[in-house]
GROMACS .gro file of C-alpha atoms in nm:
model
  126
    1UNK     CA    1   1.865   0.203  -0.044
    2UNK     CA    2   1.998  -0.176   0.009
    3UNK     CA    3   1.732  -0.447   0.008
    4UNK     CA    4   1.450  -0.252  -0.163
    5UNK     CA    5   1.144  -0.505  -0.315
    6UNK     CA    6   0.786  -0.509  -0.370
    7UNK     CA    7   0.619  -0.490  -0.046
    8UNK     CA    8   0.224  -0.376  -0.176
    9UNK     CA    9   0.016  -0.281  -0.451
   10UNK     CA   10  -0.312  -0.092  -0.447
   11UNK     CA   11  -0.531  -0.110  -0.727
   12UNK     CA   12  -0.857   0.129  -0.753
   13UNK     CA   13  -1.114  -0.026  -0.997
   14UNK     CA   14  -1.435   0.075  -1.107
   15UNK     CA   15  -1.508  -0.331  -1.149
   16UNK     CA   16  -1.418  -0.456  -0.808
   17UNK     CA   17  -1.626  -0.792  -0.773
   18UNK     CA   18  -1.453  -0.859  -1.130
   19UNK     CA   19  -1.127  -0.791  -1.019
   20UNK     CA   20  -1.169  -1.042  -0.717
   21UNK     CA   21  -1.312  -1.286  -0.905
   22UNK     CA   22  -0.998  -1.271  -1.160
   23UNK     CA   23  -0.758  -1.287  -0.833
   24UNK     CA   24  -0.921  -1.516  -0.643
   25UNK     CA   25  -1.121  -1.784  -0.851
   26UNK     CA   26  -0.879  -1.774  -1.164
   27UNK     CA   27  -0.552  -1.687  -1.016
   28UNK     CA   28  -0.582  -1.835  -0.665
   29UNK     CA   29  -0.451  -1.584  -0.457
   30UNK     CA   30  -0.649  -1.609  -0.106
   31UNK     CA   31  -0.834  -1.347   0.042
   32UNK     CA   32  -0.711  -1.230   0.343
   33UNK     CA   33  -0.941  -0.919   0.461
   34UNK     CA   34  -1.269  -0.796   0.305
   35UNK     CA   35  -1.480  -0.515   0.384
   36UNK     CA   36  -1.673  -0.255   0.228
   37UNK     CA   37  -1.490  -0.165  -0.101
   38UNK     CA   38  -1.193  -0.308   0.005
   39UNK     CA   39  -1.057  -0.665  -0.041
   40UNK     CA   40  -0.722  -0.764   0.046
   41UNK     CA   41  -0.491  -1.049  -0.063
   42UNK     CA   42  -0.226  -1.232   0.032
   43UNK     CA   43   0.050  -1.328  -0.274
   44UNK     CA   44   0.337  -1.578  -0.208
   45UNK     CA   45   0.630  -1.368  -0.130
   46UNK     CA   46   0.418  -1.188   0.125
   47UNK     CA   47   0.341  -0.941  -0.115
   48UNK     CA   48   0.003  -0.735  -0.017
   49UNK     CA   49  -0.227  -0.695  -0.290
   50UNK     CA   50  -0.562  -0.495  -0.231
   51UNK     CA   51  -0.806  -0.351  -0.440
   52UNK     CA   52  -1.029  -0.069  -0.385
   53UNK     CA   53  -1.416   0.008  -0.526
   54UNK     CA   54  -1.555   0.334  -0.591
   55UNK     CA   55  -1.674   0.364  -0.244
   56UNK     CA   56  -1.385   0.343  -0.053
   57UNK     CA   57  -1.287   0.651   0.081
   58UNK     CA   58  -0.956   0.598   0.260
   59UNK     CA   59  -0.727   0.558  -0.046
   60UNK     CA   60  -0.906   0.793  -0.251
   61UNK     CA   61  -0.592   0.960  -0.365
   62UNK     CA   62  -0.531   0.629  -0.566
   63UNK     CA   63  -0.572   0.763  -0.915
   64UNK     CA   64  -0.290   0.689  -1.103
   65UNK     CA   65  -0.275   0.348  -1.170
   66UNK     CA   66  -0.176   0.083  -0.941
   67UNK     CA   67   0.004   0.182  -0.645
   68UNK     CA   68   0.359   0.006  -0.554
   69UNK     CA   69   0.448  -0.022  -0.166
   70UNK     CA   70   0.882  -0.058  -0.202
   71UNK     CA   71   1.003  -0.285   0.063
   72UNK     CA   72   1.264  -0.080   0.257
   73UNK     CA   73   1.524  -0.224   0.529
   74UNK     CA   74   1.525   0.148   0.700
   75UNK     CA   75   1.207   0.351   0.714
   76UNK     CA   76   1.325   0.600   0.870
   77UNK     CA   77   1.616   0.696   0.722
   78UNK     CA   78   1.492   0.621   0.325
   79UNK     CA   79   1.212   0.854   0.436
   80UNK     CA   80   1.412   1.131   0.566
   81UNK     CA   81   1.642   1.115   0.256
   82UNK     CA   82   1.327   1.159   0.075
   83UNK     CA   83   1.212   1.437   0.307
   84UNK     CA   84   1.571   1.596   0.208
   85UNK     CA   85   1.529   1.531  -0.146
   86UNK     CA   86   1.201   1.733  -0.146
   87UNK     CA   87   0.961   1.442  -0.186
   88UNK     CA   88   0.620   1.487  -0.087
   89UNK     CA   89   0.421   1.281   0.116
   90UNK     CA   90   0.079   1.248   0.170
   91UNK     CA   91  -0.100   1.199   0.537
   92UNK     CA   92   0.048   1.050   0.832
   93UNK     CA   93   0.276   0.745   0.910
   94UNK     CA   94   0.110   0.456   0.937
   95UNK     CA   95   0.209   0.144   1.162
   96UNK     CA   96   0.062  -0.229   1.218
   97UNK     CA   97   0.242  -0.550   1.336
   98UNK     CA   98   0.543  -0.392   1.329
   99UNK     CA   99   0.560  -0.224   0.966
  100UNK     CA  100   0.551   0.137   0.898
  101UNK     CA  101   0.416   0.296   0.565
  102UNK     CA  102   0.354   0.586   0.388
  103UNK     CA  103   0.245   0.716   0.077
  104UNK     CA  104   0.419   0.997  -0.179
  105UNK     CA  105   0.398   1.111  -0.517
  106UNK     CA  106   0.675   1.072  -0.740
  107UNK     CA  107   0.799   1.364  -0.961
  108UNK     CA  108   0.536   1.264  -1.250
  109UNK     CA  109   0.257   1.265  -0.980
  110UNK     CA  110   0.282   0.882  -0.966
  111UNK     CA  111   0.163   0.762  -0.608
  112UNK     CA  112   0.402   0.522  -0.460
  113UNK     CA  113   0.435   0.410  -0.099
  114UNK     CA  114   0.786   0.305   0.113
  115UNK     CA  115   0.724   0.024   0.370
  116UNK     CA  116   1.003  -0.068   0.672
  117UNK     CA  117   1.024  -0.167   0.953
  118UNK     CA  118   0.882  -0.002   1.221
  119UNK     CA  119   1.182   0.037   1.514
  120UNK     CA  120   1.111  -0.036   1.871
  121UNK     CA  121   1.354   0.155   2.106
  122UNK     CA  122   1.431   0.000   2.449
  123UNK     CA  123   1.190   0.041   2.721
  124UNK     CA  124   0.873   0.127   2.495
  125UNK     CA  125   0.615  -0.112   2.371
  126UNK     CA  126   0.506  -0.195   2.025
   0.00000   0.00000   0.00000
């Protein structure tokens, strides 16, 4: 798929307030959303960066390392050439500010996401 990049990676830590202080005090890369066990960043190229404690629920399924989000120019079809190539994915489409995601595990059992934009057909709202 044309134009594929880095788009988001998800780290789950067991050391989570020494994990922020490494990105944010040493390396300088601004928080940009904090709650619970979750802390989010911001890196230059637009690049999401977040980091997840042992409490966090949501992501879970994060247990493999860190997780890459690829940049895609076409969501939809990179993710139904997946579908056809038997990948599986894991939950439900997600959408904000016009960017879709979703997660799958790669043949090893490697979680990955693919992030695109999310389309907006005439007449509907986004």
């Amino acid at each position: 798929m044309a134009g594929c990049g880095i788009g988001f990676v998800g780290i789950r830590t067991e050391r989570l307030d020494d994990m922020v202080e490494l990105f944010r005090d040493v390396i300088g890369v601004p928080v940009v959303r904090q709650h619970d066990d979750l802390v989010g960043f911001a890196l230059a190229d637009g690049t999401v960066l977040e980091l997840y404690g042992p409490g966090e629920k949501f992501h879970a399924f994060f247990t493999t390392g860190p997780v890459v989000g690829l940049r895609v120019d076409d969501f939809e079809a990179t993710r139904a050439a997946m579908i056809a190539a038997g990948v599986d994915f894991i939950g439900e489409i997600q959408h904000a500010a016009g960017v879709k995601w979703q997660h799958f595990y790669c043949p090893d059992g490697t979680i990955a996401e693919i992030i695109g934009p999310a389309v907006v057909h005439a007449g509907s709202a986004s």
